[in-house]
mmCIF file of C-alpha atoms in Angstrom:
data_model
loop_
_atom_site.group_PDB
_atom_site.id
_atom_site.type_symbol
_atom_site.label_atom_id
_atom_site.label_comp_id
_atom_site.label_asym_id
_atom_site.label_seq_id
_atom_site.Cartn_x
_atom_site.Cartn_y
_atom_site.Cartn_z
ATOM 1 C CA MET P 30 5.966 -7.779 -33.733
ATOM 2 C CA LYS P 31 2.930 -9.325 -31.864
ATOM 3 C CA ILE P 32 1.301 -12.653 -32.795
ATOM 4 C CA SER P 33 -1.591 -14.494 -31.183
ATOM 5 C CA PRO P 34 -1.294 -17.841 -29.429
ATOM 6 C CA LEU P 35 -4.248 -18.998 -31.527
ATOM 7 C CA LEU P 36 -2.280 -18.344 -34.751
ATOM 8 C CA ILE P 37 0.627 -20.324 -33.421
ATOM 9 C CA LYS P 38 -1.683 -23.297 -32.598
ATOM 10 C CA LYS P 39 -3.049 -23.131 -36.168
ATOM 11 C CA TYR P 40 0.429 -23.187 -37.671
ATOM 12 C CA LEU P 41 1.430 -26.199 -35.545
ATOM 13 C CA ASN P 42 -1.773 -27.996 -36.660
ATOM 14 C CA ARG P 43 -1.138 -26.988 -40.446
ATOM 15 C CA GLU P 44 -4.366 -25.145 -40.549
ATOM 16 C CA CYS P 45 -3.019 -21.767 -41.584
ATOM 17 C CA SER P 46 -3.822 -20.057 -44.890
ATOM 18 C CA PRO P 47 -0.989 -18.895 -47.084
ATOM 19 C CA GLU P 48 -1.355 -15.378 -45.686
ATOM 20 C CA GLU P 49 -1.143 -16.701 -42.070
ATOM 21 C CA GLU P 50 1.878 -18.812 -42.931
ATOM 22 C CA GLN P 51 3.664 -15.551 -44.079
ATOM 23 C CA VAL P 52 2.694 -13.770 -40.781
ATOM 24 C CA VAL P 53 4.260 -16.563 -38.761
ATOM 25 C CA GLN P 54 7.490 -16.397 -40.887
ATOM 26 C CA GLU P 55 7.669 -12.653 -40.446
ATOM 27 C CA TRP P 56 7.251 -13.146 -36.840
ATOM 28 C CA TYR P 57 10.425 -15.252 -36.742
ATOM 29 C CA ASP P 58 12.234 -12.605 -38.418
ATOM 30 C CA SER P 59 11.463 -10.235 -35.528
ATOM 31 C CA PHE P 60 13.067 -12.449 -32.912
ATOM 32 C CA GLU P 61 16.203 -10.327 -32.637
ATOM 33 C CA LYS P 62 14.224 -7.127 -31.879
ATOM 34 C CA ALA P 63 11.802 -8.483 -29.130
ATOM 35 C CA ASP P 64 11.413 -11.242 -26.594
ATOM 36 C CA GLU P 65 7.772 -11.903 -27.267
ATOM 37 C CA PRO P 66 8.290 -15.444 -28.707
ATOM 38 C CA ALA P 67 9.745 -16.639 -25.284
ATOM 39 C CA GLU P 68 6.786 -15.168 -23.387
ATOM 40 C CA LEU P 69 4.067 -16.615 -25.772
ATOM 41 C CA ILE P 70 5.162 -20.220 -26.338
ATOM 42 C CA ASN P 71 6.767 -23.066 -24.222
ATOM 43 C CA ASP P 72 9.778 -25.192 -25.054
ATOM 44 C CA GLU P 73 7.642 -27.970 -26.655
ATOM 45 C CA GLU P 74 5.893 -25.380 -28.955
ATOM 46 C CA ARG P 75 9.141 -23.878 -29.870
ATOM 47 C CA ASN P 76 10.676 -27.203 -30.898
ATOM 48 C CA SER P 77 7.608 -28.090 -32.854
ATOM 49 C CA ILE P 78 7.833 -24.810 -34.858
ATOM 50 C CA ARG P 79 11.475 -25.296 -35.405
ATOM 51 C CA LYS P 80 10.738 -28.882 -36.985
ATOM 52 C CA ARG P 81 8.084 -27.438 -39.215
ATOM 53 C CA ILE P 82 10.283 -24.756 -40.517
ATOM 54 C CA LEU P 83 12.895 -27.358 -41.392
ATOM 55 C CA GLU P 84 10.280 -29.583 -42.931
ATOM 56 C CA ASN P 85 9.039 -26.659 -45.110
ATOM 57 C CA VAL P 86 12.513 -25.918 -46.262
ATOM 58 C CA LYS P 87 13.277 -29.524 -46.969
ATOM 59 C CA ASP P 88 10.053 -29.870 -48.986
ATOM 60 C CA GLU P 89 10.925 -26.717 -50.928
ATOM 61 C CA ILE P 90 14.338 -28.147 -51.736
ATOM 62 C CA SER P 91 13.033 -31.481 -52.734
ATOM 63 C CA ARG P 92 10.372 -29.838 -55.073
ATOM 64 C CA HIS P 93 13.004 -27.944 -56.962
ATOM 65 C CA GLU P 94 15.522 -30.951 -57.053
ATOM 66 C CA THR P 95 12.888 -33.388 -58.485
ATOM 67 C CA GLY P 96 12.002 -30.965 -61.281
ATOM 68 C CA VAL P 97 14.060 -31.254 -64.513
ATOM 69 C CA PRO P 98 15.486 -27.824 -65.365
ATOM 70 C CA LYS P 99 14.844 -26.617 -68.941
ATOM 71 C CA PRO P 100 17.610 -25.286 -71.035
ATOM 72 C CA GLY P 101 18.456 -21.879 -69.872
ATOM 73 C CA ASN P 102 16.696 -22.227 -66.550
ATOM 74 C CA THR P 103 19.654 -23.689 -64.533
ATOM 75 C CA ARG P 104 20.624 -20.300 -63.108
ATOM 76 C CA ARG P 105 17.024 -19.749 -62.025
ATOM 77 C CA LEU P 106 17.002 -23.087 -60.276
ATOM 78 C CA TYR P 107 20.204 -22.466 -58.391
ATOM 79 C CA TYR P 108 18.857 -18.997 -57.516
ATOM 80 C CA ALA P 109 15.757 -20.536 -56.128
ATOM 81 C CA LEU P 110 17.699 -23.015 -54.147
ATOM 82 C CA GLY P 111 19.904 -20.220 -52.861
ATOM 83 C CA LEU P 112 16.782 -18.449 -51.594
ATOM 84 C CA VAL P 113 15.660 -21.584 -49.801
ATOM 85 C CA ALA P 114 19.031 -22.036 -48.203
ATOM 86 C CA ALA P 115 19.103 -18.384 -47.117
ATOM 87 C CA SER P 116 15.711 -18.733 -45.676
ATOM 88 C CA LEU P 117 16.972 -21.785 -43.651
ATOM 89 C CA ILE P 118 19.938 -19.784 -42.322
ATOM 90 C CA ILE P 119 17.720 -16.835 -41.305
ATOM 91 C CA ALA P 120 15.194 -19.151 -39.529
ATOM 92 C CA LEU P 121 17.816 -21.149 -37.672
ATOM 93 C CA SER P 122 19.690 -18.012 -36.765
ATOM 94 C CA ALA P 123 16.524 -16.552 -35.222
ATOM 95 C CA LEU P 124 15.812 -19.726 -33.370
ATOM 96 C CA ASN P 125 19.357 -20.144 -32.072
ATOM 97 C CA HIS P 126 19.364 -16.444 -30.981
ATOM 98 C CA LEU P 127 16.149 -17.250 -29.036
ATOM 99 C CA PHE P 128 17.657 -20.394 -27.571
ATOM 100 C CA ILE P 129 20.789 -18.495 -26.488
ATOM 101 C CA LYS P 130 18.803 -15.773 -24.799
ATOM 102 C CA GLU P 131 16.803 -18.428 -22.891
ATOM 103 C CA ALA P 132 20.153 -20.103 -21.772
ATOM 104 C CA ASP P 133 21.638 -16.720 -20.870
ATOM 105 C CA LYS P 134 18.938 -16.282 -18.143
ATOM 106 C CA ASN P 135 20.743 -18.767 -16.016
ATOM 107 C CA ASN P 136 23.768 -16.455 -15.907
ATOM 108 C CA ILE P 137 21.853 -13.156 -14.924
ATOM 109 C CA GLU P 138 22.725 -11.566 -11.697
ATOM 110 C CA THR P 139 19.834 -11.010 -9.278
ATOM 111 C CA VAL P 140 19.844 -8.071 -6.808
ATOM 112 C CA PHE P 141 17.947 -8.392 -3.528
ATOM 113 C CA ILE P 142 17.310 -5.119 -1.472
ATOM 114 C CA THR P 143 15.434 -5.197 1.940
ATOM 115 C CA ASN P 144 14.599 -2.266 4.121
ATOM 116 C CA ASN P 145 15.677 -3.517 7.707
ATOM 117 C CA THR P 146 15.383 -0.139 9.280
ATOM 118 C CA ARG P 147 12.386 1.574 10.887
ATOM 119 C CA LEU P 148 12.370 4.449 8.379
ATOM 120 C CA LEU P 149 11.716 4.915 4.742
ATOM 121 C CA LYS P 150 14.608 3.741 2.681
ATOM 122 C CA ASN P 151 15.365 5.253 -0.747
ATOM 123 C CA VAL P 152 16.672 3.092 -3.567
ATOM 124 C CA ILE P 153 17.697 4.335 -6.989
ATOM 125 C CA LEU P 154 17.454 1.751 -9.744
ATOM 126 C CA PRO P 155 19.886 1.453 -12.673
ATOM 127 C CA ASP P 156 17.514 3.273 -14.979
ATOM 128 C CA GLY P 157 17.282 6.254 -12.408
ATOM 129 C CA SER P 158 13.840 5.381 -11.023
ATOM 130 C CA SER P 159 13.551 6.224 -7.471
ATOM 131 C CA LEU P 160 11.847 3.857 -4.982
ATOM 132 C CA TRP P 161 11.006 4.508 -1.321
ATOM 133 C CA LEU P 162 10.750 1.217 0.663
ATOM 134 C CA LYS P 163 8.877 0.990 3.850
ATOM 135 C CA PRO P 164 10.198 -1.198 6.732
ATOM 136 C CA GLU P 165 10.255 -4.946 6.124
ATOM 137 C CA THR P 166 9.842 -4.344 2.299
ATOM 138 C CA THR P 167 11.973 -6.404 -0.078
ATOM 139 C CA ILE P 168 12.528 -5.917 -3.824
ATOM 140 C CA ARG P 169 14.565 -7.913 -6.300
ATOM 141 C CA TYR P 170 15.660 -7.331 -9.969
ATOM 142 C CA GLN P 171 17.988 -8.703 -12.482
ATOM 143 C CA LEU P 172 21.003 -7.157 -14.151
ATOM 144 C CA PRO P 173 21.296 -5.816 -16.771
ATOM 145 C CA PHE P 174 18.170 -4.080 -15.541
ATOM 146 C CA VAL P 175 17.048 -2.273 -18.773
ATOM 147 C CA GLN P 176 16.389 -4.876 -21.338
ATOM 148 C CA ASN P 177 13.048 -5.146 -23.428
ATOM 149 C CA TYR P 178 11.393 -4.376 -20.129
ATOM 150 C CA ARG P 179 12.426 -3.017 -16.780
ATOM 151 C CA ARG P 180 11.096 -5.658 -14.133
ATOM 152 C CA ILE P 181 11.241 -5.894 -10.345
ATOM 153 C CA VAL P 182 9.460 -8.132 -7.897
ATOM 154 C CA MET P 183 8.259 -6.597 -4.645
ATOM 155 C CA LYS P 184 6.791 -7.751 -1.315
ATOM 156 C CA GLY P 185 5.880 -5.041 1.213
ATOM 157 C CA GLU P 186 4.924 -1.387 0.539
ATOM 158 C CA THR P 187 6.797 1.026 -1.725
ATOM 159 C CA PHE P 188 6.421 4.405 -3.367
ATOM 160 C CA PHE P 189 7.572 4.422 -7.029
ATOM 161 C CA ASP P 190 8.804 7.470 -8.874
ATOM 162 C CA VAL P 191 9.475 5.752 -12.306
ATOM 163 C CA LYS P 192 11.726 7.366 -14.780
ATOM 164 C CA ARG P 193 9.913 7.772 -18.141
ATOM 165 C CA ASP P 194 11.078 5.381 -20.867
ATOM 166 C CA THR P 195 8.524 4.676 -23.565
ATOM 167 C CA LEU P 196 10.760 2.041 -25.186
ATOM 168 C CA HIS P 197 11.168 -0.015 -21.943
ATOM 169 C CA PRO P 198 8.025 -0.464 -19.894
ATOM 170 C CA PHE P 199 8.447 -0.830 -16.210
ATOM 171 C CA ILE P 200 6.767 -3.812 -14.699
ATOM 172 C CA ILE P 201 6.296 -4.635 -10.984
ATOM 173 C CA HIS P 202 5.341 -8.159 -9.967
ATOM 174 C CA THR P 203 3.502 -8.784 -6.821
ATOM 175 C CA GLU P 204 1.713 -11.828 -5.371
ATOM 176 C CA LYS P 205 -1.828 -10.860 -6.491
ATOM 177 C CA PHE P 206 -1.367 -8.423 -9.388
ATOM 178 C CA ASP P 207 1.115 -6.810 -11.704
ATOM 179 C CA THR P 208 1.744 -3.122 -12.631
ATOM 180 C CA ARG P 209 3.002 -1.755 -15.940
ATOM 181 C CA VAL P 210 3.889 1.946 -16.557
ATOM 182 C CA LEU P 211 6.188 3.937 -18.799
ATOM 183 C CA GLY P 212 7.025 6.720 -16.234
ATOM 184 C CA THR P 213 4.839 7.882 -13.292
ATOM 185 C CA SER P 214 4.436 7.889 -9.524
ATOM 186 C CA PHE P 215 2.383 5.569 -7.426
ATOM 187 C CA SER P 216 2.318 3.525 -4.286
ATOM 188 C CA ILE P 217 1.851 -0.271 -3.966
ATOM 189 C CA ARG P 218 0.972 -2.232 -0.788
ATOM 190 C CA ALA P 219 1.467 -5.999 -1.032
ATOM 191 C CA ASP P 220 2.751 -6.968 2.541
ATOM 192 C CA GLY P 221 0.208 -9.628 3.267
ATOM 193 C CA LYS P 222 -1.320 -7.696 6.199
ATOM 194 C CA ALA P 223 -3.978 -5.877 4.353
ATOM 195 C CA ALA P 224 -5.727 -6.197 1.003
ATOM 196 C CA PRO P 225 -3.262 -5.540 -1.748
ATOM 197 C CA ARG P 226 -3.698 -2.113 -3.388
ATOM 198 C CA LEU P 227 -2.199 0.543 -5.532
ATOM 199 C CA SER P 228 -2.770 4.297 -5.353
ATOM 200 C CA VAL P 229 -1.700 6.681 -8.181
ATOM 201 C CA VAL P 230 -0.169 10.181 -7.516
ATOM 202 C CA SER P 231 0.621 11.182 -11.064
ATOM 203 C CA GLY P 232 0.410 9.683 -14.705
ATOM 204 C CA LYS P 233 -1.380 6.625 -15.860
ATOM 205 C CA VAL P 234 -0.843 3.125 -14.418
ATOM 206 C CA PHE P 235 -1.979 -0.228 -15.932
ATOM 207 C CA VAL P 236 -2.754 -2.988 -13.309
ATOM 208 C CA TYR P 237 -3.632 -6.504 -14.222
ATOM 209 C CA THR P 238 -4.126 -9.961 -12.636
ATOM 210 C CA ARG P 239 -2.639 -13.363 -13.938
ATOM 211 C CA GLN P 240 -3.640 -16.907 -14.496
ATOM 212 C CA ALA P 241 -1.421 -19.739 -13.272
ATOM 213 C CA LYS P 242 0.680 -19.707 -16.461
ATOM 214 C CA GLY P 243 1.365 -15.951 -16.120
ATOM 215 C CA LYS P 244 -1.071 -14.724 -18.828
ATOM 216 C CA GLN P 245 -2.873 -11.413 -18.378
ATOM 217 C CA VAL P 246 -6.550 -11.964 -17.702
ATOM 218 C CA ASP P 247 -7.931 -8.804 -16.148
ATOM 219 C CA GLY P 248 -6.633 -5.209 -16.349
ATOM 220 C CA LEU P 249 -7.511 -1.611 -15.906
ATOM 221 C CA TYR P 250 -5.974 1.803 -16.090
ATOM 222 C CA VAL P 251 -5.708 3.852 -12.970
ATOM 223 C CA LEU P 252 -5.374 7.697 -13.025
ATOM 224 C CA PRO P 253 -4.239 10.260 -10.410
ATOM 225 C CA LYS P 254 -6.284 10.323 -7.180
ATOM 226 C CA GLN P 255 -7.629 6.789 -8.089
ATOM 227 C CA LYS P 256 -6.757 3.570 -6.297
ATOM 228 C CA VAL P 257 -7.256 -0.141 -6.988
ATOM 229 C CA VAL P 258 -7.869 -2.852 -4.305
ATOM 230 C CA TYR P 259 -7.505 -6.618 -5.036
ATOM 231 C CA LYS P 260 -10.627 -8.372 -3.534
ATOM 232 C CA GLU P 261 -9.534 -11.814 -2.444
ATOM 233 C CA SER P 262 -13.124 -13.100 -2.200
ATOM 234 C CA LYS P 263 -13.915 -12.138 -5.825
ATOM 235 C CA GLN P 264 -10.338 -12.505 -7.055
ATOM 236 C CA LEU P 265 -10.445 -9.345 -9.049
ATOM 237 C CA LEU P 266 -9.395 -5.742 -9.079
ATOM 238 C CA GLU P 267 -11.729 -2.927 -7.875
ATOM 239 C CA LYS P 268 -11.170 0.675 -8.870
ATOM 240 C CA SER P 269 -12.481 3.735 -6.915
ATOM 241 C CA SER P 270 -11.772 7.516 -6.504
ATOM 242 C CA GLY P 271 -9.637 8.733 -3.791
ATOM 243 C CA THR P 272 -6.208 7.716 -2.427
ATOM 244 C CA GLU P 273 -4.691 6.746 0.762
ATOM 245 C CA ALA P 274 -4.456 9.609 3.257
ATOM 246 C CA GLU P 275 -0.705 8.672 3.970
ATOM 247 C CA LEU P 276 0.110 9.587 0.318
ATOM 248 C CA ARG P 277 -0.008 13.306 1.167
ATOM 249 C CA ILE P 278 3.747 13.139 1.819
ATOM 250 C CA TRP P 279 4.214 12.399 -1.861
ATOM 251 C CA GLU P 280 2.503 15.484 -2.997
ATOM 252 C CA ARG P 281 5.046 17.944 -4.785
ATOM 253 C CA LYS P 282 5.168 21.281 -3.052
ATOM 254 C CA SER P 283 7.423 24.317 -3.183
ATOM 255 C CA PHE P 284 9.304 26.173 -0.411
ATOM 256 C CA VAL P 285 12.077 28.766 -0.298
ATOM 257 C CA PHE P 286 14.167 29.199 2.804
ATOM 258 C CA ASP P 287 16.740 31.829 3.267
ATOM 259 C CA ASN P 288 18.934 31.146 6.272
ATOM 260 C CA THR P 289 15.961 29.972 8.081
ATOM 261 C CA PRO P 290 16.493 28.086 11.481
ATOM 262 C CA VAL P 291 15.877 24.358 11.015
ATOM 263 C CA SER P 292 13.204 24.509 13.767
ATOM 264 C CA GLU P 293 11.154 26.861 11.672
ATOM 265 C CA VAL P 294 11.701 24.809 8.523
ATOM 266 C CA LEU P 295 10.419 21.684 10.374
ATOM 267 C CA ASP P 296 7.266 23.475 11.593
ATOM 268 C CA VAL P 297 6.518 24.609 8.019
ATOM 269 C CA LEU P 298 6.929 21.010 6.688
ATOM 270 C CA LYS P 299 4.810 19.660 9.541
ATOM 271 C CA THR P 300 1.941 22.030 8.845
ATOM 272 C CA ASN P 301 2.097 21.719 4.935
ATOM 273 C CA PHE P 302 2.279 17.973 4.818
ATOM 274 C CA ASN P 303 -0.040 17.507 7.753
ATOM 275 C CA VAL P 304 2.397 15.199 9.678
ATOM 276 C CA LYS P 305 3.759 14.921 13.225
ATOM 277 C CA LEU P 306 7.141 16.209 14.402
ATOM 278 C CA MET P 307 9.403 14.676 16.928
ATOM 279 C CA VAL P 308 12.923 16.236 16.768
ATOM 280 C CA SER P 309 14.025 17.415 20.180
ATOM 281 C CA SER P 310 17.785 18.019 19.460
ATOM 282 C CA GLN P 311 18.545 21.681 20.058
ATOM 283 C CA ALA P 312 21.720 21.360 18.069
ATOM 284 C CA VAL P 313 19.756 20.476 14.984
ATOM 285 C CA LYS P 314 17.040 22.985 15.558
ATOM 286 C CA ALA P 315 19.651 25.784 15.837
ATOM 287 C CA LEU P 316 21.053 25.106 12.369
ATOM 288 C CA THR P 317 19.976 27.431 9.478
ATOM 289 C CA LEU P 318 18.935 26.345 6.013
ATOM 290 C CA LYS P 319 19.184 28.160 2.689
ATOM 291 C CA ALA P 320 17.384 26.220 0.043
ATOM 292 C CA ASP P 321 14.831 26.359 -2.883
ATOM 293 C CA PHE P 322 12.713 23.317 -2.764
ATOM 294 C CA THR P 323 10.495 23.540 -5.842
ATOM 295 C CA GLY P 324 7.964 20.776 -6.629
ATOM 296 C CA LEU P 325 9.365 18.231 -4.132
ATOM 297 C CA SER P 326 7.811 15.661 -1.874
ATOM 298 C CA LEU P 327 8.395 15.538 1.911
ATOM 299 C CA PRO P 328 10.811 12.441 1.830
ATOM 300 C CA VAL P 329 12.809 14.109 -0.933
ATOM 301 C CA ILE P 330 13.110 17.372 0.994
ATOM 302 C CA LEU P 331 14.201 15.535 4.198
ATOM 303 C CA ASP P 332 16.814 13.673 2.170
ATOM 304 C CA LEU P 333 18.139 17.073 0.741
ATOM 305 C CA MET P 334 18.282 18.616 4.123
ATOM 306 C CA ASN P 335 20.284 15.584 5.396
ATOM 307 C CA ARG P 336 22.843 15.999 2.670
ATOM 308 C CA SER P 337 23.092 19.796 3.051
ATOM 309 C CA LEU P 338 23.331 19.984 6.872
ATOM 310 C CA ASN P 339 24.955 16.466 7.497
ATOM 311 C CA ILE P 340 22.032 15.470 9.823
ATOM 312 C CA ASN P 341 19.877 12.405 9.788
ATOM 313 C CA LEU P 342 16.189 13.263 9.528
ATOM 314 C CA GLY P 343 13.725 10.496 8.570
ATOM 315 C CA PHE P 344 10.077 9.584 8.428
ATOM 316 C CA GLU P 345 8.422 6.992 10.649
ATOM 317 C CA ASP P 346 4.770 6.306 11.416
ATOM 318 C CA GLU P 347 3.517 9.655 9.911
ATOM 319 C CA THR P 348 6.204 11.527 11.930
ATOM 320 C CA ILE P 349 9.372 13.429 11.064
ATOM 321 C CA VAL P 350 12.042 12.101 13.351
ATOM 322 C CA LEU P 351 15.806 12.442 13.932
ATOM 323 C CA ALA P 352 17.134 9.017 13.385
ATOM 324 C CA LYS P 353 19.971 7.574 15.416
ATOM 325 C CA GLU P 354 23.185 7.055 13.487
#
């Protein structure tokens, strides 16, 4: 359940109408289903709202206790007091649940992964999403990974093939902008060497910038064959048509090889993905490959060839290479 920060402020200032008061109460009932409250309010505001709930319950109990029950209305009075007590238990339980969740954050395990090689590095996340990290790229995420959101922090350049999950949005945090998707493929460059950018290969991506307190202030949707660049001078995102030329290796293509020499396979891949080839090993070229590559990108094809033939092909600087063990 969503609630606006303005309504929270009105509640704290006792400016809400009865209908708005009810909305706030229903919002508290939704704590166990979402982590929105922790993202919308700070500790001071949480404590203030907690005090207000206690005050409301105490006032309600006092109002009933000071009234003199009429004959035959004793049961009704106890019933009303029971409802008030139940409301108190529910409210406090919801708040305690939130406080426990906040405390548990200190016990969450953080995973750090850095590509210290000169080739693309494939990382499979706990949710099944596939990431391809360029050299000197670092990502970090927390376990358990799939909570209300799937979050990672990235510095460098990475191609994302996010597994679709409409119930758990996937969020990437970088220094200048954040990205939110449900399931799609795209590339993000945020290495500090060039203007931060995002290019989409498939699906729809939402990109947004943040204020100092982390609130979303500017966002836009990016579609296939579109890109977004963060303009430092303007401190905003600019969208345009077209993608980076180097993204051609992520286009999904299909090939069938029937006991084909690896030398011929590599020539086919070189031509179709418009890349360079630097594999001189005659032993590798003499191998034969029987495979059906349907709707796959170049890095995935090379990875499958490595697994099938027990070799070590890689991709470096727009070139298919035979990596050293």
